[in-house]
Coordinates of C-alpha atoms and ligand atoms in Angstrom, one line a residue:
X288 CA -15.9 26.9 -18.3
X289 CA -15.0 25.7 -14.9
X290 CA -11.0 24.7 -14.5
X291 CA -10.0 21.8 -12.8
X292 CA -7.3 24.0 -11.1
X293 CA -7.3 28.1 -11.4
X294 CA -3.0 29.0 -10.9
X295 CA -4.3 32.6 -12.7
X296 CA -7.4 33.3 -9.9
X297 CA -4.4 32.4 -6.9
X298 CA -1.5 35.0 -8.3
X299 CA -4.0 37.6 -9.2
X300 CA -5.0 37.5 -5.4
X301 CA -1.7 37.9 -4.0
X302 CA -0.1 39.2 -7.5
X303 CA 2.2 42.2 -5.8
X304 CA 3.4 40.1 -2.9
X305 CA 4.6 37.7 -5.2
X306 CA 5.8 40.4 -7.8
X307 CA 7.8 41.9 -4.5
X308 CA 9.2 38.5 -3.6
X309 CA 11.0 37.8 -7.3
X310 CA 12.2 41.5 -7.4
X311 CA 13.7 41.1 -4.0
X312 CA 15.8 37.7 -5.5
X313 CA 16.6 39.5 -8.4
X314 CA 18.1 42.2 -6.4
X315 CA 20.0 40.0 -4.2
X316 CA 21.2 38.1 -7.1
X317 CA 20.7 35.0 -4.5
X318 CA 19.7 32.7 -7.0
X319 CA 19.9 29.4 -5.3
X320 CA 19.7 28.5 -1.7
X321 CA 20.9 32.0 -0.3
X322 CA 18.3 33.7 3.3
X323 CA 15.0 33.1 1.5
X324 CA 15.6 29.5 1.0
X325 CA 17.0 29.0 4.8
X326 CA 13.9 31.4 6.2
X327 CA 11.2 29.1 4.2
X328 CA 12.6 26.2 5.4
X329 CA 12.4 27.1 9.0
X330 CA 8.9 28.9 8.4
X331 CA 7.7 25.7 6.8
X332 CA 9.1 23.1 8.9
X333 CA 7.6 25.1 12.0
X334 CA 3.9 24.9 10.2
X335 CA 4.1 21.7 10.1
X336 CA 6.0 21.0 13.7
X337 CA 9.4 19.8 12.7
X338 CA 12.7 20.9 14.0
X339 CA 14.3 20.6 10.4
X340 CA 13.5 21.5 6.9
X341 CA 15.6 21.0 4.1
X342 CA 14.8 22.6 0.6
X343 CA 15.3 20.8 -2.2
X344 CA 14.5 21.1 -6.3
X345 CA 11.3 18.9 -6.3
X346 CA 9.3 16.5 -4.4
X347 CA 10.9 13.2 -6.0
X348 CA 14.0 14.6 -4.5
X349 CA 13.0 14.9 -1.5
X350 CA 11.9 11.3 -1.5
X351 CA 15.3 10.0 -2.7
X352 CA 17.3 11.8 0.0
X353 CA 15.1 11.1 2.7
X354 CA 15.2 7.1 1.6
X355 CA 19.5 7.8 1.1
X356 CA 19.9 9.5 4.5
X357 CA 18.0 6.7 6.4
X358 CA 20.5 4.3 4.4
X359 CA 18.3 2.6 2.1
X360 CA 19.9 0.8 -1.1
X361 CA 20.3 -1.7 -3.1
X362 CA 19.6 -5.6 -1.9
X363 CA 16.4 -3.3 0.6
X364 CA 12.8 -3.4 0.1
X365 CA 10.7 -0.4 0.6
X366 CA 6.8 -1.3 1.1
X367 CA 4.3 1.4 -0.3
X368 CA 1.0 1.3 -1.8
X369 CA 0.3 1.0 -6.2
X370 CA -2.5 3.7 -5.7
X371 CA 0.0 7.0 -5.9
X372 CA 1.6 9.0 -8.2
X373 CA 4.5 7.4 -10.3
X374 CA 7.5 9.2 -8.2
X375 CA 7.0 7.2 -4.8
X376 CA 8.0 4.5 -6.3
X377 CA 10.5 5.7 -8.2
X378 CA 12.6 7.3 -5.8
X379 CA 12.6 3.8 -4.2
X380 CA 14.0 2.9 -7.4
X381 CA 16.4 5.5 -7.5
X382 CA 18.3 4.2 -5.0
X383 CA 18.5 0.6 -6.1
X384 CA 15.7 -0.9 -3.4
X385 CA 13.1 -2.7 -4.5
X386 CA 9.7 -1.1 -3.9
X387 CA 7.1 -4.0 -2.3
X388 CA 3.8 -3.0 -2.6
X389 CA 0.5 -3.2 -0.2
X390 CA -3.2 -2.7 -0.7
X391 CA -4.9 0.7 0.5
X392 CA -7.8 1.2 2.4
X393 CA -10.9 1.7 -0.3
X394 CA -12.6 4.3 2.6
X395 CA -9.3 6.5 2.4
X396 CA -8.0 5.7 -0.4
X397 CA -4.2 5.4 2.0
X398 CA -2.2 2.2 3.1
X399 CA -3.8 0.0 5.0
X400 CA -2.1 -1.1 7.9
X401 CA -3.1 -4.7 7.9
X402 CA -1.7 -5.7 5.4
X403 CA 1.9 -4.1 6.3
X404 CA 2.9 -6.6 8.2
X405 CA 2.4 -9.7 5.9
X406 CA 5.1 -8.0 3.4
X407 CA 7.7 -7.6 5.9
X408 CA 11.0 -9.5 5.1
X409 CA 14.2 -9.4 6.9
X410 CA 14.7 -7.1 3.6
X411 CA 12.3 -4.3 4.5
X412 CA 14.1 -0.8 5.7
X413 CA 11.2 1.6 5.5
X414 CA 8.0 2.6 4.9
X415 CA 6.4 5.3 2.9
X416 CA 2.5 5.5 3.8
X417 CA 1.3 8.4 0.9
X418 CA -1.1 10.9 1.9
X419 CA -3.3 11.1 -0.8
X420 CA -5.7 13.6 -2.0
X421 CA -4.6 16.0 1.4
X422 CA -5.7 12.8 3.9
X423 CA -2.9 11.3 5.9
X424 CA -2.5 7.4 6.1
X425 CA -3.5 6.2 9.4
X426 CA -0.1 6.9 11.2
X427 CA -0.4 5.0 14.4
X428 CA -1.1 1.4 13.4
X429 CA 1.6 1.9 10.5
X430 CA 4.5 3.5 13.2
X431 CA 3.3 0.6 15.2
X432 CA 4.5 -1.9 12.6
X433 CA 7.6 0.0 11.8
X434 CA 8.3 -0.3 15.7
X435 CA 8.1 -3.7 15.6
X436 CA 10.2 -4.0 13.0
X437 CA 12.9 -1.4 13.3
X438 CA 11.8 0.3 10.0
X439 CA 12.1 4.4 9.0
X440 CA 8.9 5.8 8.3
X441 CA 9.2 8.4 5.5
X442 CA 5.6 10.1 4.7
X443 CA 5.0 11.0 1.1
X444 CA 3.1 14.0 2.4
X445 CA 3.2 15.5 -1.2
X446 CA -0.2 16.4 -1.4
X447 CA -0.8 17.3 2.4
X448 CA 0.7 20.6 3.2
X449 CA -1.3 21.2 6.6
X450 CA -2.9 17.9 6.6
X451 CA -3.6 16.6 10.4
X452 CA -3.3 12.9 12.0
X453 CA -5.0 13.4 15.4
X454 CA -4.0 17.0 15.8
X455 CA -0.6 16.5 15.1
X456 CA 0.8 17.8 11.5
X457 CA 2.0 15.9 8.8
X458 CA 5.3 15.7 7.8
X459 CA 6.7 15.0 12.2
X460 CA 4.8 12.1 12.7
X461 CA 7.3 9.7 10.8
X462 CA 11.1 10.0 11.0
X463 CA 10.9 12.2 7.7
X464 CA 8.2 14.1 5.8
X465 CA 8.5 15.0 2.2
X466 CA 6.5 17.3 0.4
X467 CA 6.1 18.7 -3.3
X468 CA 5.7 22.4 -4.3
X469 CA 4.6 21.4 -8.1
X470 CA 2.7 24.4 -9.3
X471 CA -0.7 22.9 -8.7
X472 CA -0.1 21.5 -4.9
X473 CA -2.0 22.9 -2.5
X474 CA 1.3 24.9 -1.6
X475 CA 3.1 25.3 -4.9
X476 CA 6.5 27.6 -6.2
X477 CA 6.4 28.9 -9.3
X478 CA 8.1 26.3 -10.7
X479 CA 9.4 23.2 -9.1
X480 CA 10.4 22.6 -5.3
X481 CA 10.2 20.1 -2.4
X482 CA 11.3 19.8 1.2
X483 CA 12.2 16.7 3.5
X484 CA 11.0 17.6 7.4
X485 CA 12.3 15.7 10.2
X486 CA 13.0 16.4 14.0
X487 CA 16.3 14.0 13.5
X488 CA 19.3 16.7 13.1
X489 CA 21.3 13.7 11.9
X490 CA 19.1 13.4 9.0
X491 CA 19.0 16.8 7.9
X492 CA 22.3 17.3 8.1
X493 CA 23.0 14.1 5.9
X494 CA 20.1 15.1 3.6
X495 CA 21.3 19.0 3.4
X496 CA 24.8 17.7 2.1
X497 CA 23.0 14.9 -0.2
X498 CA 21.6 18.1 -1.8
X499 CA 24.5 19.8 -2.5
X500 CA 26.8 17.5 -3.6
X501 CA 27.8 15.7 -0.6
X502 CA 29.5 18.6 0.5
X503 CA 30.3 19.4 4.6
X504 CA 32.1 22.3 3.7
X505 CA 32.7 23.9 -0.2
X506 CA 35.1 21.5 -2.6
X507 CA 35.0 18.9 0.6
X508 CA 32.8 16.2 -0.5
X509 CA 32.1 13.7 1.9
X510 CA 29.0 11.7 0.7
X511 CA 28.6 11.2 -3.6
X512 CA 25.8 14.1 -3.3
X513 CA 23.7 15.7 -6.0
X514 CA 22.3 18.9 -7.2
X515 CA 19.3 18.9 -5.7
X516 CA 19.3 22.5 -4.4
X517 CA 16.1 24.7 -4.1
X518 CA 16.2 28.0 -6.3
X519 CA 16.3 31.3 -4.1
X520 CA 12.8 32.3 -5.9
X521 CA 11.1 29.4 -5.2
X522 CA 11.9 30.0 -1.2
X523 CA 10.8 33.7 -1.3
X524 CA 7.8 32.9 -3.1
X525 CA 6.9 29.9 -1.1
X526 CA 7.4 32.4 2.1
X527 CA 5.2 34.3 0.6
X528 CA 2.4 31.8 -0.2
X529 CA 2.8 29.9 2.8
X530 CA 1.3 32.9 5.1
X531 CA -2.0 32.2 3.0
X532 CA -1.7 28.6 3.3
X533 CA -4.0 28.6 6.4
X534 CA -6.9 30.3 4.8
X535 CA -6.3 28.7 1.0
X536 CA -6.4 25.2 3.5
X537 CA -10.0 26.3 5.1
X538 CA -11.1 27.3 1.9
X539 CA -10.6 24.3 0.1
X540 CA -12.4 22.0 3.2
X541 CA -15.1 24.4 2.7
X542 CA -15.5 23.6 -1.3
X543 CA -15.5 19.9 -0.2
X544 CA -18.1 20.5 2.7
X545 CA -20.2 22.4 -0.2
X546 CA -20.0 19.5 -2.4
X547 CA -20.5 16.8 0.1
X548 CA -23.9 18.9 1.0
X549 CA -24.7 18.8 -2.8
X550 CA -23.7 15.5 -3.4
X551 CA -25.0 13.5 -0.9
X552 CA -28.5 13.6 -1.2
X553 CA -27.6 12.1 -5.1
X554 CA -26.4 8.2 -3.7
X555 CA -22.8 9.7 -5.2
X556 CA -19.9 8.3 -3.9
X557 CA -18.0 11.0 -2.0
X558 CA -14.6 11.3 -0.3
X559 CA -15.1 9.6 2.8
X560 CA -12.6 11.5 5.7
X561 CA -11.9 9.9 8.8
X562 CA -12.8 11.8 12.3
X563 CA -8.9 11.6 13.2
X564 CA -8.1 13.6 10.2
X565 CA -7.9 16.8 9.0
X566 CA -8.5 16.6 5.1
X567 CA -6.7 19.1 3.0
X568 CA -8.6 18.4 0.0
X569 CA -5.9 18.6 -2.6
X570 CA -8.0 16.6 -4.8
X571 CA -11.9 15.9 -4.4
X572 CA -12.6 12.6 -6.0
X573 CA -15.6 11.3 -6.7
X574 CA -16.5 7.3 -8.0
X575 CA -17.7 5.7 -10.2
X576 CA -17.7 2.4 -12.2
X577 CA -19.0 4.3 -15.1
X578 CA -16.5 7.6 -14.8
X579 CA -15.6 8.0 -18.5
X580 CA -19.4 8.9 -19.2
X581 CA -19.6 11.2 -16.1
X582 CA -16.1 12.9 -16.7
X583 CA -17.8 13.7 -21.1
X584 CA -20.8 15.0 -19.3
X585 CA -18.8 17.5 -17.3
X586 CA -16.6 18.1 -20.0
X587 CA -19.0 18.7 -22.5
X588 CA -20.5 21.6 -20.0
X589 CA -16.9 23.1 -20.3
X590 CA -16.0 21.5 -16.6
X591 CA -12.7 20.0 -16.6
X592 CA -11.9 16.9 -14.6
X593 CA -8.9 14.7 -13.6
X594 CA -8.5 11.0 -13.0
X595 CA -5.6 10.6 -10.1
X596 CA -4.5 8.0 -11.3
X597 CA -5.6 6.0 -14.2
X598 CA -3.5 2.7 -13.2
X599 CA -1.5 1.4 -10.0
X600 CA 2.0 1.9 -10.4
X601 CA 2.2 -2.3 -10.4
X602 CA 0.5 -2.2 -13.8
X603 CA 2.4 0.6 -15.7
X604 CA 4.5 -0.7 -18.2
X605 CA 7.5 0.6 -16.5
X606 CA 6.8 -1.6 -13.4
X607 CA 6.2 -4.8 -15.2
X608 CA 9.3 -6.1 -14.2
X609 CA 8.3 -6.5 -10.4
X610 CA 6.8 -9.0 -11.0
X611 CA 2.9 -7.7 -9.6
X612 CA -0.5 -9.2 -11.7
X613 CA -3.7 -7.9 -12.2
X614 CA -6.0 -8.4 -8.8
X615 CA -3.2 -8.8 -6.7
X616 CA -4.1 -5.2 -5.1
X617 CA -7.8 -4.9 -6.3
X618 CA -8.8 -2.0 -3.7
X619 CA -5.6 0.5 -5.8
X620 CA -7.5 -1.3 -9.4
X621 CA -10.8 -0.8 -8.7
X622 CA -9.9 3.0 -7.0
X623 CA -7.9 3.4 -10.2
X624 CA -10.9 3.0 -12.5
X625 CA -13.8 4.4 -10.6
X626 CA -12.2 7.7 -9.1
X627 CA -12.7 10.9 -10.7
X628 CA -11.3 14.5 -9.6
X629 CA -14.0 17.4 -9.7
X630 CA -12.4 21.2 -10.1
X631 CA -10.9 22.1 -6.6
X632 CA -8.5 25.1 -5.7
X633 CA -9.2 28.2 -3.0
X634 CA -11.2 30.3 -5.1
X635 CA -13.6 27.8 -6.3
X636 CA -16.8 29.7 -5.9
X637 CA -20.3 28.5 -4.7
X638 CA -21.6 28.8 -7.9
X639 CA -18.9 26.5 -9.5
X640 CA -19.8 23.7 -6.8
X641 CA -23.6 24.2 -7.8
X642 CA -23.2 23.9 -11.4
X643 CA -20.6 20.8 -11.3
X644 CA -23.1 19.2 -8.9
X645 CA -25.9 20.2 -10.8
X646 CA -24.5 18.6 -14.2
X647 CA -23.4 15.8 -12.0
X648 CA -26.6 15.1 -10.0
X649 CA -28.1 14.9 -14.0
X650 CA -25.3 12.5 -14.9
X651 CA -25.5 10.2 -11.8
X652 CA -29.4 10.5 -12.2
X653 CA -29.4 8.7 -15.6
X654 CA -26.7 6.4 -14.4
X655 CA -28.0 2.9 -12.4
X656 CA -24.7 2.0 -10.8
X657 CA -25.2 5.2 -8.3
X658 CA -26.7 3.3 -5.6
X659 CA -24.5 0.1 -5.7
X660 CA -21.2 2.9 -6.1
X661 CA -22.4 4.5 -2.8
X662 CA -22.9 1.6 -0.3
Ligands
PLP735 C1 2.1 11.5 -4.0 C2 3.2 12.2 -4.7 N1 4.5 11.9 -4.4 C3 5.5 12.5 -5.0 C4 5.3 13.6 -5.9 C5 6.5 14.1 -6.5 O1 6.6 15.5 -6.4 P1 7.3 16.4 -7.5 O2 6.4 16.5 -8.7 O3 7.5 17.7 -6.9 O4 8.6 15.8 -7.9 C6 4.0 14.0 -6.2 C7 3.7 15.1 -7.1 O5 3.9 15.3 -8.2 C8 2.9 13.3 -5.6 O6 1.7 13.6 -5.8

């Protein structure tokens, strides 16, 4: 049995530091916000080379404050891609914008900037390119449009903890970074958490009082805030984890060189990561036209796979109402029913890559789409 994600193989490496961390909350009594949520956020926001971090209770939050603080609301559009998880859009939604969608690049999977600027209207307020899978969006053609336009740029960075844009982290490279700590992210609390990062200090201030009810000072609400605050054992944990985000980060680009090397050789399509990044590898996705019989191969050898995601956010029932068609984005459609998530965490062993390529290599072998999938 080979898990998709292994949460039990992560605390059992670093089980007393984390055991430590909780006592040390406990003790305090410091159950929300309190030192250990201040000290994470500065620890964090350093990693990824922002002035300002500003701990919140998940990552949607952190998208819905960061859209509030740069003003966004109702009567604005927000242009983002179909191809990412459900919560970019709605956080757009959240604050009463409409969310306008553009086409990713099939290479990367990310926005592509060409086709930003054809969706501008005098409408549009921001951007959010979406990291996905740990690669960031091609930063400098998309901040070029914003430019041009006077728009925020808020990066979904989500999935991206560490994640690199021409050297420079993710998460400073916009006006605001945003970032999940969902169990199962490559950094991830031991329960829910998020962050917004920015080098603005008049966005993190608005976005620290959005959290906490609007408040500048206690009772003296200023801005109709929320309770959006981070607990004080998700910050001393994440403290805790993020000194062994560095080497759980190398780790994981050395599971995707070993299955590149494995893969390759097979016609398979593999992730394809652009010289100006540096790929965190949250998810490893692999395509293909026929993925349902590739993901009951694995599955029936015991190794579990995930599809991220299934349909573009303009086709979910719960998007209908945008107004978006079938084949108006066919990059994010076909992505949505080709890709396929092999096991990927830190401790994925050699042996685990060799027997999900192996059963792969079998699959893909029997399977006479390979070659056209891998032009
Ligand atoms: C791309 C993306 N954006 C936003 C989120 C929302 O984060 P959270 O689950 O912490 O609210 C997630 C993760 O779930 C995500 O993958």
């Amino acid at each position: 049995m080979i898990p998709f994600v292994d949460l039990k193989a992560q605390y059992a490496s670093i089980r007393n530091e984390v055991n430590a961390a909780v006592q040390g909350v406990l003790d305090s009594c410091q159950f929300t916000l309190g030192p250990e949520v201040a000290a994470f956020e500065e620890e964090f926001a350093g990693c990824h080379g922002a002035s300002y971090g500003v701990a919140v209770n998940t990552g949607t939050s952190a998208l819905h404050l960061a859209l509030l603080a740069a003003g966004i609301g109702p009567g604005d559009e927000v242009i983002t891609v179909p191809f990412t998880f459900v919560a970019t859009v709605s956080a757009i939604c959240y604050t009463g914008a409409t969310p306008v969608f553009v086409d990713i690049d099939p290479r990367t999977f990310t926005m592509d900037p060409a086709a930003i600027e054809k969706a501008v209207t005098p409408k549009t307020k921001a951007i959010i390119p979406v990291h996905l899978y740990g690669q960031p969006a091609d930063m400098d053609p998309i901040a070029a449009v914003a430019r041009r336009h006077g728009l925020t740029v808020i990066e979904d960075a989500a999935q991206a903890h560490a994640s690199e844009y021409r050297g420079r982290r993710v998460g400073s490279i916009g006006d605001m970074g945003c970032f999940s700590f969902y169990p199962g992210k490559n950094l991830g609390a031991i329960g829910e958490g998020g962050i917004v990062t920015t080098n603005d200090a008049s966005l993190a201030r608005t976005i620290r009082m959005l959290r906490d009810w609007g408040a500048e000072r206690k009772y003296h609400h200023v801005l109709r805030g929320y309770n959006f605050r981070m607990e004080g054992i998700q910050g001393a944990v994440l403290r805790v984890k993020l000194r062994h985000l560095e080497a759980w980060t190398e780790a994981r680009r050395r599971a995707a060189a070993a299955y590149d090397r494995r893969l390759r050789p097979t016609g398979i399509a593999t992730p394809h990561a652009m010289d100006w990044a540096r790929h965190v590898y949250h998810i490893y996705a692999v395509r293909s036209p026929r993925r349902q019989l590739w993901q009951d191969a694995l599955g029936a050898q015991g190794i579990q796979t995930g599809i991220h995601y299934p349909t573009p956010v303009h086709l979910l029932p719960a998007f209908l109402d945008l107004g978006y068609r079938a084949g108006q984005f066919p990059h994010s459609e076909r992505a949505a029913n080709e890709v396929l998530s092999l096991p990927m965490f830190p401790e994925l062993t050699d042996a685990q890559v060799a027997a999900v390529c192996g059963c792969l290599s079998d699959v893909a072998a029997r399977d006479d789409t390979v070659a056209s999938a891998a032009d």
